[in-house]
CSV table of C-alpha atoms in Angstrom, one decimal:
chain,number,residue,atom,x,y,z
A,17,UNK,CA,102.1,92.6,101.1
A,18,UNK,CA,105.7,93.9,100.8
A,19,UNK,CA,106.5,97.4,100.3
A,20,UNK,CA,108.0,96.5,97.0
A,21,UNK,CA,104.6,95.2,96.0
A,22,UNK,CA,102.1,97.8,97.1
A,23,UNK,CA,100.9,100.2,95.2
A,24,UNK,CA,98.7,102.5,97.0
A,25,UNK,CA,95.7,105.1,96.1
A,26,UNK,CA,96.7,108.3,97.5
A,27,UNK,CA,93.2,109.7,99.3
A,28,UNK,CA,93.7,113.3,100.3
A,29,UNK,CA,91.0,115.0,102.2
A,30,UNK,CA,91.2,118.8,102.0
A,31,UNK,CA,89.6,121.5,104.2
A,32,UNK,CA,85.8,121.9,102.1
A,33,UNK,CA,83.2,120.4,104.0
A,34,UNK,CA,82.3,116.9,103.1
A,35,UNK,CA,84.2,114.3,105.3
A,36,UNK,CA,81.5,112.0,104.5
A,37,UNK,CA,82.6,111.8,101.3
A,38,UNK,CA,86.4,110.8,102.4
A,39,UNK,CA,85.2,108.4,104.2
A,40,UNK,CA,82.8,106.3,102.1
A,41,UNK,CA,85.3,106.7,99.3
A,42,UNK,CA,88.2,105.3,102.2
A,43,UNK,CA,85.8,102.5,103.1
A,44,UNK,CA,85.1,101.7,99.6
A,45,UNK,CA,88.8,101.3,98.6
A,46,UNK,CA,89.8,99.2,101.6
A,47,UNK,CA,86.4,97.2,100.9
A,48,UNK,CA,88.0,96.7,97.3
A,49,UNK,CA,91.2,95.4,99.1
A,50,UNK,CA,93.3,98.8,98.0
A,51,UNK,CA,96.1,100.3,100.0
A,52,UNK,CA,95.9,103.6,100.6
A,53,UNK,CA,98.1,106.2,101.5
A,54,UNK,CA,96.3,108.8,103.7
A,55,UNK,CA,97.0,112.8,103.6
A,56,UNK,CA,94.5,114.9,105.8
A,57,UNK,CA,95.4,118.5,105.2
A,58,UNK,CA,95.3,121.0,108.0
A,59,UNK,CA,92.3,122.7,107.2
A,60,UNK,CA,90.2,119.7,107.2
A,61,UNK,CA,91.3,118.6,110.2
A,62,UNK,CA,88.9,121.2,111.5
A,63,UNK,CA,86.9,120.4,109.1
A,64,UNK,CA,86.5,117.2,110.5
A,65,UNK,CA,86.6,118.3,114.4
A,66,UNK,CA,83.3,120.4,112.9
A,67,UNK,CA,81.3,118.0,110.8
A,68,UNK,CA,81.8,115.0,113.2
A,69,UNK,CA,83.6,116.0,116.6
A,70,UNK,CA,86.6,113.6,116.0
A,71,UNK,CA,90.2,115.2,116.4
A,72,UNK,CA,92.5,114.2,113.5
A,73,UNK,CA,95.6,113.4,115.4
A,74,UNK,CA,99.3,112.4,114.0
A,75,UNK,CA,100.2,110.5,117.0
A,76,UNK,CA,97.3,109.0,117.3
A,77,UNK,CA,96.0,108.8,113.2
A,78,UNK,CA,94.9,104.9,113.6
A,79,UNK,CA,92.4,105.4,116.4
A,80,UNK,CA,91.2,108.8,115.2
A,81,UNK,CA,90.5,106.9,111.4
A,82,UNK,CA,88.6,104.1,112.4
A,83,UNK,CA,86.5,106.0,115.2
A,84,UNK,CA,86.0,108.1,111.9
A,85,UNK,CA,85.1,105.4,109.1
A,86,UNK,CA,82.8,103.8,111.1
A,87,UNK,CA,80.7,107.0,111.4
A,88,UNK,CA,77.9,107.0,109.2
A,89,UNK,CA,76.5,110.3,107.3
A,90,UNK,CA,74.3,110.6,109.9
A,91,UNK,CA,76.4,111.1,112.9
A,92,UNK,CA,75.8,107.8,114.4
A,93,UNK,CA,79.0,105.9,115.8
A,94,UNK,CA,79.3,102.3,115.0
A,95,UNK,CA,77.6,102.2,111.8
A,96,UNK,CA,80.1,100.5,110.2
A,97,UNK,CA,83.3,98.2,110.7
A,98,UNK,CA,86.0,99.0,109.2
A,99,UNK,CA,89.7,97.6,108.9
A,100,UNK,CA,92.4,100.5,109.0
A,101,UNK,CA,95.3,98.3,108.5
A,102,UNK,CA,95.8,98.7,104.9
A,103,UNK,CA,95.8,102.2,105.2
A,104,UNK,CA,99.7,104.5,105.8
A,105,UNK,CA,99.0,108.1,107.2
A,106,UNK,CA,101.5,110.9,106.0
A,107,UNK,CA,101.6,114.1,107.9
A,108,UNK,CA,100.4,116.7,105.6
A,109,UNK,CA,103.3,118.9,106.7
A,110,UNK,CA,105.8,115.9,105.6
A,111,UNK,CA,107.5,116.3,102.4
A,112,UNK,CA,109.5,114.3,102.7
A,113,UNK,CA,107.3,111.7,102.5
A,114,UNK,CA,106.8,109.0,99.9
A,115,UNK,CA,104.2,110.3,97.7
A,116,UNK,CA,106.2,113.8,97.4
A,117,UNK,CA,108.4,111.9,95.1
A,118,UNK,CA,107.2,110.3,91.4
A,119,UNK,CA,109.9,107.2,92.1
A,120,UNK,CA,106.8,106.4,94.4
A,121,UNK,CA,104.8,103.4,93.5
A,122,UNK,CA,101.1,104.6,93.7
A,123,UNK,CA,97.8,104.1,91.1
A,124,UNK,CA,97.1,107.4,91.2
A,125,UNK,CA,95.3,110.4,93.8
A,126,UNK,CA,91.6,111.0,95.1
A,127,UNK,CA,91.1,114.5,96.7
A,128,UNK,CA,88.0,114.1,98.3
A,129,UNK,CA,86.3,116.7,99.5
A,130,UNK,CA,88.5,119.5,97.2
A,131,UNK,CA,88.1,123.0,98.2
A,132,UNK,CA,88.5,125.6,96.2
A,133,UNK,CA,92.0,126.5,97.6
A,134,UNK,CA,93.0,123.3,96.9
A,135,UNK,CA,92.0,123.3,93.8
A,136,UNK,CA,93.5,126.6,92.4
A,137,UNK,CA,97.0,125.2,94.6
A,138,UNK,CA,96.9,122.2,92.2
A,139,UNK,CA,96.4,123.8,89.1
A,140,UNK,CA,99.2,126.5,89.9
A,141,UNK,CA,101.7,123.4,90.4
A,142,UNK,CA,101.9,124.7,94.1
A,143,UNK,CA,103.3,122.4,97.0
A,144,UNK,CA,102.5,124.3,100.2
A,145,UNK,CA,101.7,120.9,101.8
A,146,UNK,CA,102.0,117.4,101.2
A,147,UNK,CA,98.4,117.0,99.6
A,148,UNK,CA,99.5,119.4,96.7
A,149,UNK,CA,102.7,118.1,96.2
A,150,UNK,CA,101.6,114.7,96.0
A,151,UNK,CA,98.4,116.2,93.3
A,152,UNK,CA,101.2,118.0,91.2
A,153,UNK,CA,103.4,114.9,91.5
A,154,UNK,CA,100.7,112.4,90.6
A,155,UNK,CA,100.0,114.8,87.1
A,156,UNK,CA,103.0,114.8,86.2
A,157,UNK,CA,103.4,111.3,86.4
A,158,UNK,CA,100.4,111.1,84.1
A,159,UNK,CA,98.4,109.0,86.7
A,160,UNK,CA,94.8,108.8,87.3
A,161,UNK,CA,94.0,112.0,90.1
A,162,UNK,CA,90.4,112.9,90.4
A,163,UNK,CA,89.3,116.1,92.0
A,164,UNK,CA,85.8,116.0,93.9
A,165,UNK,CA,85.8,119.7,94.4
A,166,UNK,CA,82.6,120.6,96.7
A,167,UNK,CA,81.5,124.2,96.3
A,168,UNK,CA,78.9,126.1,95.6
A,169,UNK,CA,78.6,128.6,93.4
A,170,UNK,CA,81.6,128.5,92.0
A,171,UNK,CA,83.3,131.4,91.2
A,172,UNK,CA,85.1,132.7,87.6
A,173,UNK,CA,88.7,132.3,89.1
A,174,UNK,CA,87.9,128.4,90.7
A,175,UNK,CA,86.0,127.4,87.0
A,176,UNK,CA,89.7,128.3,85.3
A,177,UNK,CA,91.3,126.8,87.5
A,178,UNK,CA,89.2,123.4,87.1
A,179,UNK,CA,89.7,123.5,83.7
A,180,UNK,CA,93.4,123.9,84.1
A,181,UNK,CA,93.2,120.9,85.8
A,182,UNK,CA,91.1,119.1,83.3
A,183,UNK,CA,93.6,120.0,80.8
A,184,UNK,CA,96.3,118.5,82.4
A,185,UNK,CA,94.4,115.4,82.9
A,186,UNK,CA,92.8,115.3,85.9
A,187,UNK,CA,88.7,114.1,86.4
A,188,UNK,CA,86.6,117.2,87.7
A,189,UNK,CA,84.3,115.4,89.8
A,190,UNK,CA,81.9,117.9,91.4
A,191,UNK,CA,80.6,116.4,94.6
A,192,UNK,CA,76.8,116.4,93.0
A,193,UNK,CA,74.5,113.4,94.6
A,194,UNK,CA,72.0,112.0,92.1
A,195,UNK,CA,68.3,111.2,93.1
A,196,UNK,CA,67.8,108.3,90.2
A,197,UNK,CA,69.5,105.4,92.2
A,198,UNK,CA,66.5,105.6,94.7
A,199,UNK,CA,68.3,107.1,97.7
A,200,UNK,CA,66.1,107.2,101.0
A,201,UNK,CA,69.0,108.0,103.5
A,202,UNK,CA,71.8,110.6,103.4
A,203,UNK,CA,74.1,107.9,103.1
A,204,UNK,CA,72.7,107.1,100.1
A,205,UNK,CA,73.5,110.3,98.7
A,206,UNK,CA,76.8,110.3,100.3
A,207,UNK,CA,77.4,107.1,99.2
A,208,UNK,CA,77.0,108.1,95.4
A,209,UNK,CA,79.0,110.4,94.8
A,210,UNK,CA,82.0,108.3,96.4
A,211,UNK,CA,80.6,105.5,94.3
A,212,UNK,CA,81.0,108.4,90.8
A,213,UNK,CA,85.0,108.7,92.5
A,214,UNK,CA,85.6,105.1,92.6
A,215,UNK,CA,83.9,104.5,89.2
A,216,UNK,CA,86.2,107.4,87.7
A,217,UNK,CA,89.4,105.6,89.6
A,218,UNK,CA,88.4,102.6,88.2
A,219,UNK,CA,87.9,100.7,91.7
A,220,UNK,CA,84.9,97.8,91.7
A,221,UNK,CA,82.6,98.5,94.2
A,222,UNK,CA,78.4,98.6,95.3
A,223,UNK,CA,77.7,101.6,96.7
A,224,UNK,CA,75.1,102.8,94.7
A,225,UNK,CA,72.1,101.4,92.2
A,226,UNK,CA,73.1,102.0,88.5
A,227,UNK,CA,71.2,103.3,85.6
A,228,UNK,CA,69.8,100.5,83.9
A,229,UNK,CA,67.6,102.4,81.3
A,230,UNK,CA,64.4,101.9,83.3
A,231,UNK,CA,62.4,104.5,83.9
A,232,UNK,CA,61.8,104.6,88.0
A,233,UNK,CA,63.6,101.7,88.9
A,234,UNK,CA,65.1,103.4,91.6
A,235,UNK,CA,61.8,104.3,93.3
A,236,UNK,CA,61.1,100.5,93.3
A,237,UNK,CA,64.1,99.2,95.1
């Protein structure tokens, strides 16, 4: 695909805990044959060196992403096989980069996990990094952004500021697993709520059983 021709899903991935959830919504995008345009913001970096023991790196972003996606929710390497090449890393330092800019040809933004500093940074209309940039950039463009803010409880100041963002268009996507799709593995619950963020971007995908309107289906799958 040319560069004139692709038209990427920004994924950023802020500092709340919750990688898991980047990367099944990452693996469910490329598995829907979407480009995406990476950010990985500082703090999650060590969010990430935390939650799974893999060290973000610039230099080395392709390595470090697919050792990464093919993680499963469990901690086990190798669980799943993943192709990185439709994926472009920005430094979350970069703004410069392309998605700073609203001439930039993308579908719209996934911030997945966002904290709560995160959040309240995109409903001010901060930049501080590239993640918010692209997030203010991406409303202002009226284009699909979805916010999976993981937090809990959530405090007086964070609730304005998701409905700021709700306001301005955004999807408040609390990172809230459901039980009634018959989950028996984390990654099922994982799985889930980066199904809920691909439904909300619109992106076709099977991650999780849907409600059909039959009451314990999902305890016979």
């Amino acid at each position: 695909m040319s560069q004139q021709q692709r038209q990427p899903w920004i994924v950023g991935v802020s500092g709340a805990s919750g990688t898991p959830f980047a990367a099944a919504v990452l693996r469910g995008l490329l598995a829907a044959g979407e480009s995406v345009d990476l950010v990985v913001s500082r703090a999650s970096r060590l969010t990430l060196l935390d939650e799974t023991g893999i060290a973000f790196r610039d230099a080395h972003w392709q390595e470090d992403l697919r050792c990464w996606l093919a993680r499963g929710a469990d901690g086990k390497p190798h669980t799943f096989d993943v192709d990185v090449s439709g994926v472009r890393h920005w430094a979350a330092g970069d703004l410069a980069a392309g998605p700073s800019s609203g001439s930039y040809p993308a579908k719209g933004m996934l911030i997945v996990p966002a904290s709560t500093a995160c959040v309240a940074g995109v409903a001010l209309g901060l930049s501080k990094d590239l993640l918010q940039r692209a997030a203010s950039v991406t409303l202002k463009e009226r284009r699909k952004l979805v916010v999976a803010v993981r937090e809990t409880p959530l405090s007086g100041q964070t609730l304005k500021a998701l409905v700021a963002l709700d306001e301005a268009g955004a999807v408040v996507l609390p990172a809230s697993p459901a039980f009634y799709a018959g989950a028996t593995h984390i990654q099922d619950l994982v799985d889930f709520v980066a199904g809920r963020v691909l439904d909300a971007a619109g992106v076709p995908h099977q991650l999780y059983r849907r409600w059909e309107g039959e009451l314990g289906g999902g305890s016979r799958g």
